Coordinates of C-alpha atoms in Angstrom, one line a residue:
X8 CA 60.3 14.0 29.4
X9 CA 56.9 14.8 29.9
X10 CA 55.2 12.7 27.3
X11 CA 57.5 9.9 29.2
X12 CA 55.9 10.5 32.4
X13 CA 52.3 10.8 30.9
X14 CA 51.8 7.7 29.1
X15 CA 54.3 5.7 32.1
X16 CA 51.4 6.9 34.9
X17 CA 48.0 6.7 32.3
X18 CA 49.9 3.0 32.5
X19 CA 48.9 3.4 35.6
X20 CA 46.1 4.8 35.9
X21 CA 44.3 3.2 33.6
X22 CA 45.6 -0.6 35.6
X23 CA 43.4 0.9 38.1
X24 CA 40.4 1.5 35.9
X25 CA 40.2 -2.1 34.7
X26 CA 40.5 -3.6 38.4
X27 CA 37.7 -1.6 39.0
X28 CA 35.7 -2.6 35.4
X29 CA 34.2 -6.0 36.8
X30 CA 32.3 -4.3 39.9
X31 CA 29.7 -1.1 40.0
X32 CA 30.6 -0.4 42.8
X33 CA 34.8 0.5 42.6
X34 CA 33.7 1.8 39.0
X35 CA 31.5 4.2 41.3
X36 CA 34.7 5.5 42.6
X37 CA 35.5 6.9 39.8
X38 CA 33.0 9.6 39.5
X39 CA 33.1 11.3 43.0
X40 CA 32.5 14.8 43.7
X41 CA 35.6 16.2 45.0
X42 CA 37.8 15.1 41.7
X43 CA 36.8 16.8 39.5
X44 CA 40.0 18.7 37.8
X45 CA 42.1 15.5 37.6
X46 CA 39.3 13.7 35.7
X47 CA 39.8 16.9 33.6
X48 CA 43.3 17.1 33.1
X49 CA 43.5 13.2 32.8
X50 CA 41.1 12.2 30.0
X51 CA 42.8 15.0 28.4
X52 CA 46.4 12.5 28.9
X53 CA 44.5 10.3 27.3
X54 CA 42.7 11.9 24.8
X55 CA 46.2 12.7 23.2
X56 CA 48.6 9.1 23.8
X57 CA 45.3 7.8 22.0
X58 CA 45.3 9.9 19.4
X59 CA 49.7 9.1 18.7
X60 CA 49.2 6.3 18.5
X61 CA 46.0 6.5 16.7
X62 CA 48.3 7.9 14.1
X63 CA 51.2 4.9 14.4
X64 CA 49.1 2.4 13.9
X65 CA 45.4 3.1 12.6
X66 CA 46.0 3.1 8.2
X67 CA 43.3 5.3 7.7
X68 CA 44.5 8.1 9.6
X69 CA 48.1 7.5 9.2
X70 CA 46.9 8.8 5.8
X71 CA 44.3 11.4 7.1
X72 CA 47.0 13.2 9.1
X73 CA 49.0 13.3 6.4
X74 CA 46.7 15.2 4.1
X75 CA 46.7 17.9 6.2
X76 CA 50.2 18.9 6.8
X77 CA 50.3 16.5 10.5
X78 CA 53.0 15.4 11.7
X79 CA 52.4 11.8 14.3
X80 CA 53.6 13.3 17.4
X81 CA 51.4 16.7 19.1
X82 CA 53.0 19.4 20.3
X83 CA 52.2 20.2 23.6
X84 CA 53.9 22.5 24.6
X85 CA 50.9 25.2 24.7
X86 CA 48.9 22.3 26.1
X87 CA 47.1 19.6 25.2
X88 CA 43.6 21.3 24.2
X89 CA 46.0 24.4 21.9
X90 CA 47.5 21.4 20.2
X91 CA 44.4 19.0 20.0
X92 CA 42.2 21.9 17.9
X93 CA 45.5 22.1 15.8
X94 CA 44.3 18.5 14.3
X95 CA 42.2 18.2 11.2
X96 CA 38.3 17.1 11.8
X97 CA 37.3 14.1 10.8
X98 CA 32.8 13.6 10.6
X99 CA 31.5 11.1 7.7
X100 CA 32.1 12.0 4.6
X101 CA 35.7 13.0 5.4
X102 CA 36.8 10.3 6.8
X103 CA 34.9 7.1 7.5
X104 CA 33.0 6.7 3.6
X105 CA 36.3 7.7 2.1
X106 CA 38.6 4.9 4.1
X107 CA 37.4 1.0 4.4
X108 CA 36.7 -0.2 8.3
X109 CA 39.7 -2.7 8.5
X110 CA 41.5 0.9 7.5
X111 CA 40.3 2.7 10.3
X112 CA 40.8 0.0 13.0
X113 CA 43.8 -0.4 15.3
X114 CA 46.3 -2.2 12.4
X115 CA 44.7 -1.8 9.3
X116 CA 42.9 -5.0 10.2
X117 CA 39.4 -6.5 12.4
X118 CA 39.9 -8.4 14.8
X119 CA 39.4 -12.5 15.0
X120 CA 36.8 -12.0 17.9
X121 CA 35.1 -9.7 20.5
X122 CA 34.1 -8.2 18.0
X123 CA 30.0 -6.7 17.1
X124 CA 29.1 -4.8 14.6
X125 CA 25.7 -2.1 14.7
X126 CA 24.7 0.0 12.4
X127 CA 23.3 3.6 12.6
X128 CA 20.4 4.8 10.1
X129 CA 21.6 8.6 9.7
X130 CA 19.1 11.3 8.4
X131 CA 19.4 9.5 5.1
X132 CA 18.3 6.6 6.4
X133 CA 22.0 4.8 4.6
X134 CA 23.1 2.4 7.2
X135 CA 26.8 2.7 8.4
X136 CA 28.5 -0.4 10.3
X137 CA 30.7 0.4 13.7
X138 CA 32.9 -1.9 14.7
X139 CA 33.1 -2.4 18.4
X140 CA 35.6 -4.4 21.0
X141 CA 35.1 -5.7 23.8
X142 CA 36.9 -3.0 26.0
X143 CA 34.3 -0.5 24.1
X144 CA 31.7 -2.1 24.9
X145 CA 32.7 -3.0 28.9
X146 CA 32.7 0.3 29.3
X147 CA 29.8 1.8 27.5
X148 CA 28.5 -1.5 29.9
X149 CA 30.1 -0.7 33.4
X150 CA 28.3 3.2 32.5
X151 CA 24.9 2.4 31.9
X152 CA 24.4 -0.2 34.8
X153 CA 26.1 2.9 37.4
X154 CA 23.5 4.9 36.5
X155 CA 20.6 2.5 36.4
X156 CA 22.5 1.4 39.6
X157 CA 21.6 4.9 41.0
X158 CA 17.6 4.8 40.1
X159 CA 17.0 1.4 40.8
X160 CA 18.0 2.2 44.3
X161 CA 15.7 4.5 44.6
X162 CA 12.7 2.0 43.3
X163 CA 9.8 0.9 45.4
X164 CA 9.3 -2.3 43.4
X165 CA 11.9 -4.2 41.8
X166 CA 12.4 -2.9 38.3
X167 CA 11.7 -4.7 35.1
X168 CA 13.7 -3.5 31.7
X169 CA 11.3 -2.8 28.9
X170 CA 13.6 -1.9 25.6
X171 CA 11.6 -0.4 22.7
X172 CA 14.1 1.3 21.3
X173 CA 14.2 0.1 17.7
X174 CA 16.0 -3.6 18.3
X175 CA 18.2 -5.6 14.6
X176 CA 21.6 -4.3 14.1
X177 CA 20.9 -0.7 15.2
X178 CA 23.0 0.2 17.8
X179 CA 20.8 1.1 20.7
X180 CA 18.7 -1.4 20.9
X181 CA 21.4 -3.9 20.6
X182 CA 24.1 -2.2 23.1
X183 CA 21.2 -1.0 25.5
X184 CA 20.1 -5.3 25.4
X185 CA 23.8 -6.3 25.8
X186 CA 24.9 -3.6 28.5
X187 CA 22.1 -4.1 31.4
X188 CA 21.2 -7.6 30.4
X189 CA 24.2 -9.0 32.9
X190 CA 22.3 -6.3 36.2
X191 CA 18.2 -6.2 35.8
X192 CA 15.6 -8.7 34.4
X193 CA 14.6 -7.1 30.7
X194 CA 12.5 -7.9 27.6
X195 CA 13.8 -6.7 24.7
X196 CA 10.8 -5.5 22.6
X197 CA 11.2 -2.9 20.1
X198 CA 9.0 -0.3 19.7
X199 CA 5.6 -1.6 19.4
X200 CA 2.4 -0.5 21.8
X201 CA 0.9 -3.8 21.7
X202 CA 3.9 -5.7 23.3
X203 CA 4.4 -3.9 26.2
X204 CA 1.4 -3.7 26.9
X205 CA 1.1 -7.2 26.8
X206 CA 3.7 -7.7 28.2
X207 CA 2.6 -5.2 31.1
X208 CA -0.5 -7.1 32.5
X209 CA 1.1 -10.7 32.1
X210 CA 3.9 -9.9 34.8
X211 CA 1.4 -7.7 37.0
X212 CA 1.6 -4.6 39.5
X213 CA 4.4 -5.8 41.5
X214 CA 7.5 -4.2 39.3
X215 CA 8.4 -0.8 38.5
X216 CA 8.8 -0.5 34.3
X217 CA 11.8 1.2 33.1
X218 CA 10.3 1.3 29.8
X219 CA 13.0 2.7 26.4
X220 CA 12.4 4.6 23.6
X221 CA 12.3 7.6 21.7
X222 CA 10.5 10.3 22.9
X223 CA 7.5 10.0 20.6
X224 CA 7.0 6.4 21.3
X225 CA 6.8 6.8 24.9
X226 CA 3.7 10.0 24.6
X227 CA 2.0 8.0 22.0
X228 CA 2.0 4.5 24.4
X229 CA 0.9 6.5 27.6
X230 CA -1.8 7.6 25.2
X231 CA -2.8 3.9 25.2
X232 CA -6.1 4.2 27.3
X233 CA -6.1 0.2 26.7
X234 CA -4.6 -0.3 30.1
X235 CA -4.8 1.9 33.2
X236 CA -1.4 3.1 33.5
X237 CA -2.0 4.5 36.9
X238 CA -2.0 1.1 38.5
X239 CA 2.0 0.6 37.6
X240 CA 4.8 2.1 38.9
X241 CA 7.4 3.6 35.4
X242 CA 9.8 5.2 34.4
X243 CA 10.6 6.6 31.3
X244 CA 13.8 6.7 29.8
X245 CA 14.8 8.3 25.8
X246 CA 17.3 8.9 23.8
X247 CA 17.4 9.8 20.2
X248 CA 16.3 12.8 20.0
X249 CA 15.7 16.1 22.9
X250 CA 11.8 16.8 25.1
X251 CA 10.9 19.7 25.3
X252 CA 9.9 20.3 29.5
X253 CA 5.8 20.3 27.7
X254 CA 6.5 17.3 27.1
X255 CA 9.1 15.7 30.0
X256 CA 5.9 16.9 32.2
X257 CA 2.6 15.5 29.7
X258 CA 4.6 11.4 30.5
X259 CA 5.5 12.3 34.4
X260 CA 1.4 12.4 34.3
X261 CA 2.6 8.8 33.8
X262 CA 5.8 7.7 34.4
X263 CA 7.6 8.6 38.1
X264 CA 10.9 10.1 36.6
X265 CA 11.3 10.8 32.6
X266 CA 15.4 11.1 32.6
X267 CA 16.9 10.9 28.8
X268 CA 21.4 10.0 27.9
X269 CA 22.9 11.5 24.6
X270 CA 25.0 9.2 22.0
X271 CA 25.6 9.4 18.7
X272 CA 25.9 5.5 16.5
X273 CA 29.5 6.8 15.0
X274 CA 30.6 7.1 18.6
X275 CA 28.9 5.9 21.8
X276 CA 25.0 5.1 22.6
X277 CA 26.1 7.0 26.2
X278 CA 28.4 10.1 26.0
X279 CA 26.0 11.7 28.9
X280 CA 23.0 11.6 30.9
X281 CA 20.2 13.8 32.1
X282 CA 20.4 13.5 36.4
X283 CA 18.1 15.6 38.4
X284 CA 20.2 18.1 38.6
X285 CA 20.4 18.6 35.3
X286 CA 16.6 18.0 34.2
X287 CA 16.0 21.0 37.4
X288 CA 18.6 24.1 35.5
X289 CA 17.5 22.9 32.6
X290 CA 13.7 24.4 34.2
X291 CA 15.7 27.5 35.9
X292 CA 17.3 28.3 32.6
X293 CA 13.7 28.2 30.8
X294 CA 12.4 30.3 33.1
X295 CA 14.4 32.6 33.0
X296 CA 15.8 34.9 30.3
X297 CA 19.4 36.1 32.1
X298 CA 20.1 32.9 33.1
X299 CA 19.8 31.8 29.6
X300 CA 21.9 34.4 28.0
X301 CA 24.5 33.9 30.6
X302 CA 24.9 30.0 30.4
X303 CA 23.4 29.4 27.7
X304 CA 23.5 30.1 23.8
X305 CA 20.1 29.8 23.7
X306 CA 19.1 32.8 22.1
X307 CA 21.2 32.6 19.2
X308 CA 20.7 29.1 18.7
X309 CA 16.8 29.6 19.0
X310 CA 16.8 26.8 20.6
X311 CA 16.2 25.6 24.8
X312 CA 19.3 23.4 24.8
X313 CA 19.0 20.1 26.4
X314 CA 22.2 19.7 28.9
X315 CA 23.6 16.4 29.9
X316 CA 27.0 15.3 32.5
X317 CA 29.3 14.0 31.0
X318 CA 33.0 11.9 32.1
X319 CA 35.7 14.2 30.8
X320 CA 37.9 10.7 32.1
X321 CA 36.4 8.8 29.0
X322 CA 35.9 12.3 26.4
X323 CA 37.0 15.5 25.2
X324 CA 34.5 17.2 23.9
X325 CA 35.5 20.9 22.0
X326 CA 33.5 23.2 20.1
X327 CA 34.2 24.0 17.2
X328 CA 34.2 27.4 15.4
X329 CA 30.7 27.0 13.9
X330 CA 29.6 25.7 16.8
X331 CA 29.7 22.6 16.7
X332 CA 30.9 19.5 19.0
X333 CA 34.0 17.3 18.2
X334 CA 34.7 14.8 20.2
X335 CA 37.9 12.7 20.9
X336 CA 37.0 9.1 22.4
X337 CA 40.4 9.4 25.3
X338 CA 40.2 5.8 25.5
X339 CA 42.9 3.8 23.8
X340 CA 42.1 0.0 23.2
X341 CA 38.8 1.5 21.0
X342 CA 39.7 -1.3 17.8
X343 CA 39.0 1.8 15.8
X344 CA 39.3 5.4 17.2
X345 CA 37.3 8.8 16.6
X346 CA 39.8 11.5 16.9
X347 CA 38.5 15.1 16.8
X348 CA 35.2 13.5 15.2
X349 CA 31.9 15.8 14.8
X350 CA 28.7 14.5 14.6
X351 CA 27.8 18.1 13.5
X352 CA 25.4 18.5 16.5
X353 CA 25.9 22.6 18.0
X354 CA 26.6 22.9 21.6
X355 CA 29.3 23.7 23.9
X356 CA 31.2 22.0 27.4
X357 CA 30.4 24.6 30.7
X358 CA 32.2 22.8 33.5
X359 CA 30.5 22.1 36.8
X360 CA 32.5 25.3 38.9
X361 CA 31.5 27.7 36.6
X362 CA 27.6 26.8 36.6
X363 CA 27.4 27.0 40.3
X364 CA 28.5 30.2 41.3
X365 CA 25.2 31.9 39.0
X366 CA 22.9 29.5 40.2
X367 CA 24.5 30.7 43.8
X368 CA 24.4 34.6 42.6
X369 CA 20.5 33.5 41.1
X370 CA 19.8 32.1 45.0
X371 CA 18.2 29.0 43.3
X372 CA 19.5 26.6 45.5
X373 CA 16.9 24.2 45.4
X374 CA 18.6 23.8 41.7
X375 CA 22.2 23.1 43.1
X376 CA 20.7 21.1 46.0
X377 CA 20.1 18.5 43.2
X378 CA 23.5 18.2 42.4
X379 CA 25.5 14.5 42.9
X380 CA 27.4 14.8 41.3
X381 CA 30.8 17.1 39.9
X382 CA 30.9 16.1 35.9
X383 CA 30.9 18.9 33.3
X384 CA 27.8 20.4 31.8
X385 CA 27.4 19.2 27.5
X386 CA 24.4 22.1 26.7
X387 CA 23.4 20.3 23.2
X388 CA 21.0 22.8 20.7
X389 CA 20.4 19.6 17.7
X390 CA 22.1 18.8 14.5
X391 CA 23.2 21.7 12.5
X392 CA 22.8 20.1 9.2
X393 CA 19.6 19.5 10.1
X394 CA 18.4 22.4 9.8
X395 CA 17.0 25.0 6.4
X396 CA 18.0 28.6 5.6
X397 CA 15.4 31.2 5.2
X398 CA 15.8 34.3 3.7
X399 CA 19.4 34.0 5.8
X400 CA 17.5 32.8 9.0
X401 CA 18.1 29.2 10.2
X402 CA 15.6 27.8 12.3
X403 CA 15.8 24.1 13.2
X404 CA 13.0 21.4 14.0
X405 CA 14.0 21.6 17.1
X406 CA 12.6 24.8 17.7
X407 CA 9.3 23.8 16.3
X408 CA 9.5 20.7 18.7
X409 CA 9.6 23.2 21.2
X410 CA 6.5 25.7 20.0
X411 CA 4.6 22.4 19.5
X412 CA 4.6 20.6 22.8
X413 CA 4.9 23.8 25.0
X414 CA 1.4 23.9 23.6
X415 CA -1.4 20.7 25.3
X416 CA -3.9 21.0 22.7
X417 CA -0.6 21.1 19.8
X418 CA 0.9 18.4 22.1
X419 CA -2.1 16.2 22.1
X420 CA -2.7 17.0 18.0
X421 CA 0.7 16.7 17.3
X422 CA 2.2 13.6 15.8
X423 CA 5.5 15.0 14.0
X424 CA 6.3 17.6 12.2
X425 CA 8.9 19.0 9.5
X426 CA 10.6 21.2 7.5
X427 CA 10.2 21.3 4.2
X428 CA 13.2 23.3 1.9
X429 CA 11.8 23.5 -1.8
X430 CA 12.7 25.6 -5.3
X431 CA 9.0 26.5 -6.8
X432 CA 8.8 27.3 -10.8
X433 CA 9.5 30.9 -9.7
X434 CA 12.6 29.8 -9.0
X435 CA 12.5 31.1 -4.8
X436 CA 13.2 29.0 -2.1
X437 CA 10.3 28.4 0.3
X438 CA 9.6 27.3 3.5
X439 CA 6.9 24.9 3.9
X440 CA 5.9 23.8 7.9
X441 CA 3.8 20.2 8.0
X442 CA 2.3 19.3 11.0
X443 CA 1.1 15.7 10.6
X444 CA -2.2 14.9 13.3
X445 CA -2.6 12.1 15.3
X446 CA -5.0 10.1 14.3
X447 CA -6.7 10.4 17.4
X448 CA -6.9 13.9 17.0
X449 CA -10.5 14.4 17.0
X450 CA -11.4 17.5 15.2
X451 CA -9.6 20.6 16.5
X452 CA -9.8 23.6 13.9
X453 CA -6.0 23.9 12.8
X454 CA -6.8 27.8 11.1
X455 CA -6.1 29.6 14.4
X456 CA -2.8 27.4 15.3
X457 CA -1.3 28.3 12.0
X458 CA -0.7 31.4 13.3
X459 CA 0.8 29.7 17.2
X460 CA 3.5 27.7 15.3
X461 CA 4.8 31.0 13.5
X462 CA 4.2 33.7 16.2
X463 CA 6.0 31.1 18.3
X464 CA 8.9 30.6 16.1
X465 CA 9.7 34.2 16.1
X466 CA 9.6 34.3 19.7
X467 CA 12.1 31.7 19.7
X468 CA 14.1 32.9 16.7
X469 CA 14.3 36.3 15.8
X470 CA 16.2 36.0 12.3
X471 CA 13.9 34.1 11.9
X472 CA 11.3 36.9 12.3
X473 CA 13.1 39.5 10.8
X474 CA 13.4 36.6 7.8
X475 CA 9.5 37.2 7.3
X476 CA 9.3 40.8 7.7
X477 CA 11.5 41.0 4.8
X478 CA 10.6 38.1 2.6
X479 CA 9.2 39.1 -1.2
X480 CA 5.5 38.4 -0.5
X481 CA 6.0 35.1 -2.9
X482 CA 8.1 33.6 -0.3
X483 CA 7.1 34.0 2.9
X484 CA 6.9 30.7 4.7
X485 CA 3.8 28.3 4.7
X486 CA 2.2 25.9 7.1
X487 CA -0.1 23.4 6.9
X488 CA -1.8 20.5 9.3
X489 CA -2.0 17.0 7.5
X490 CA -4.3 14.2 8.7
X491 CA -2.9 11.0 9.7
X492 CA -0.4 9.9 6.9
X493 CA -0.6 11.6 4.4
X494 CA 0.2 14.7 2.0
X495 CA 4.2 14.4 3.0
X496 CA 3.6 12.2 5.7
X497 CA 2.2 9.7 3.9
X498 CA 4.9 6.9 4.2
X499 CA 5.6 8.0 7.7
X500 CA 7.2 4.6 9.9
X501 CA 8.8 3.7 6.6
X502 CA 12.6 4.3 8.3
X503 CA 13.9 3.7 11.5
X504 CA 13.8 7.1 12.7
X505 CA 11.0 10.6 12.3
X506 CA 12.5 12.4 9.2
X507 CA 12.0 16.5 10.7
X508 CA 13.4 17.7 7.9
X509 CA 13.6 17.8 3.6
X510 CA 15.3 19.7 1.4
X511 CA 13.2 19.2 -2.2
X512 CA 14.5 20.1 -5.4
X513 CA 12.9 21.4 -8.2
X514 CA 9.5 19.5 -9.4
X515 CA 9.3 17.3 -6.6
X516 CA 6.9 19.2 -5.0
X517 CA 4.0 18.4 -6.1
X518 CA 5.0 14.7 -5.8
X519 CA 4.5 15.2 -2.1
X520 CA 0.5 16.8 -2.1
X521 CA 2.0 19.7 0.2
X522 CA -1.3 22.3 1.1
X523 CA 0.5 25.7 0.6
X524 CA -2.4 27.5 0.6
X525 CA -2.4 29.9 3.9
X526 CA 0.6 31.7 4.5
X527 CA 2.3 33.4 7.3
X528 CA 1.9 37.0 8.2
X529 CA 4.2 39.5 7.0
X530 CA 3.9 41.2 11.1
X531 CA 4.1 39.8 14.4

């Protein structure tokens, strides 16, 4: 009876949502403050219905559940969340790569019309195709337009979006262009600084340029002195990876706002967004260790989390025992459902009702005043499968990023970084911290900066600090700075995304011309 009542109610709600979808102004009503508990509950019910529909109609998911001894219906007597926790997690290896695209679709087939195919490169660089039907593309479009509508309403000049994400079949650039074409003027350029500068010169200073790209590209773009950036009004929006607050501050020297989006090609490109509130909260956490301890797992993971807000009506986001995010897209219309999909990112969700009392207790009224959405918060600590192990400690490239971007000199001088784990000729596991200097780094005396980098990592990650103290002398981490596009960075730019972690096998070290001459001191 409960299932019948819930699913009937959801049909009514879905009908109202579809009526709202054509207009951003109407869709905005779905995010009004004060109905957060309703959104939270409806989202869980929608995920329940979507799971049971997939269990009936998707051949791959039906087989996947059968393998794990799970039936097609959820036992929700102890609540939907408890029932979902008993379902198996899926990911690329356990699900996507084992069944064909058609077998992962509703009815076991691809629709003949209305399907868009895009790609993700992943950390391996091997593309994976993802199929998206018209309903899910419409939902993504409305969320992007809604966020853009709020931003553009506060701009002093008409907005002109310059999409500098990688184009072609890649998910982000492709979907951003499709989503924003209806609501603004947009030019899809790709990560090409020459064309961006040429476009801005051509159209002049009468627009607010909303430049979308990855953080390293934005930094390099604004450091290009061919344009007097102070003459232009700019908003920077980023995705694809995190950013340090020091890097945000650096970009804010050129842009009036710097906000990020969280998504994954495996799921959707815009699961969550940074807001003025989340940025203010993140800065407060960075300044207050006690606040960080109460709201985050920063001490455990050794990195300041990115913080986003997301709509629980559309997504059920859990955290498993390994601290990884497990996401269910609640929307029933997706032609290729994702039920408890593990994207191997570390993170957790906290509802606004649990955060605001802590902020008020701390006297952070200025942070609270920035809140305009009561959507829950997603704390994101980076990839769980893109870290390296060192003598029992887990070292994440995000932590190295925060160290490098936390010092103005390193922020200016270092273009890219990489953690390289390998086995030496003696069979010992080694860690090499490789830092690529920018083409315009100038004469940086890199000697003292090696200590700065290691000390910064040890400060953020106590496990890493202890691992150094207990390491054998022959296995202490090594650090080296490399001239632009040399050593392990010689082939940078050949792939879509930066590579921040390498795991090298025996005998592969010499192929990359690693400089292993400096080792970290045992004591901090």
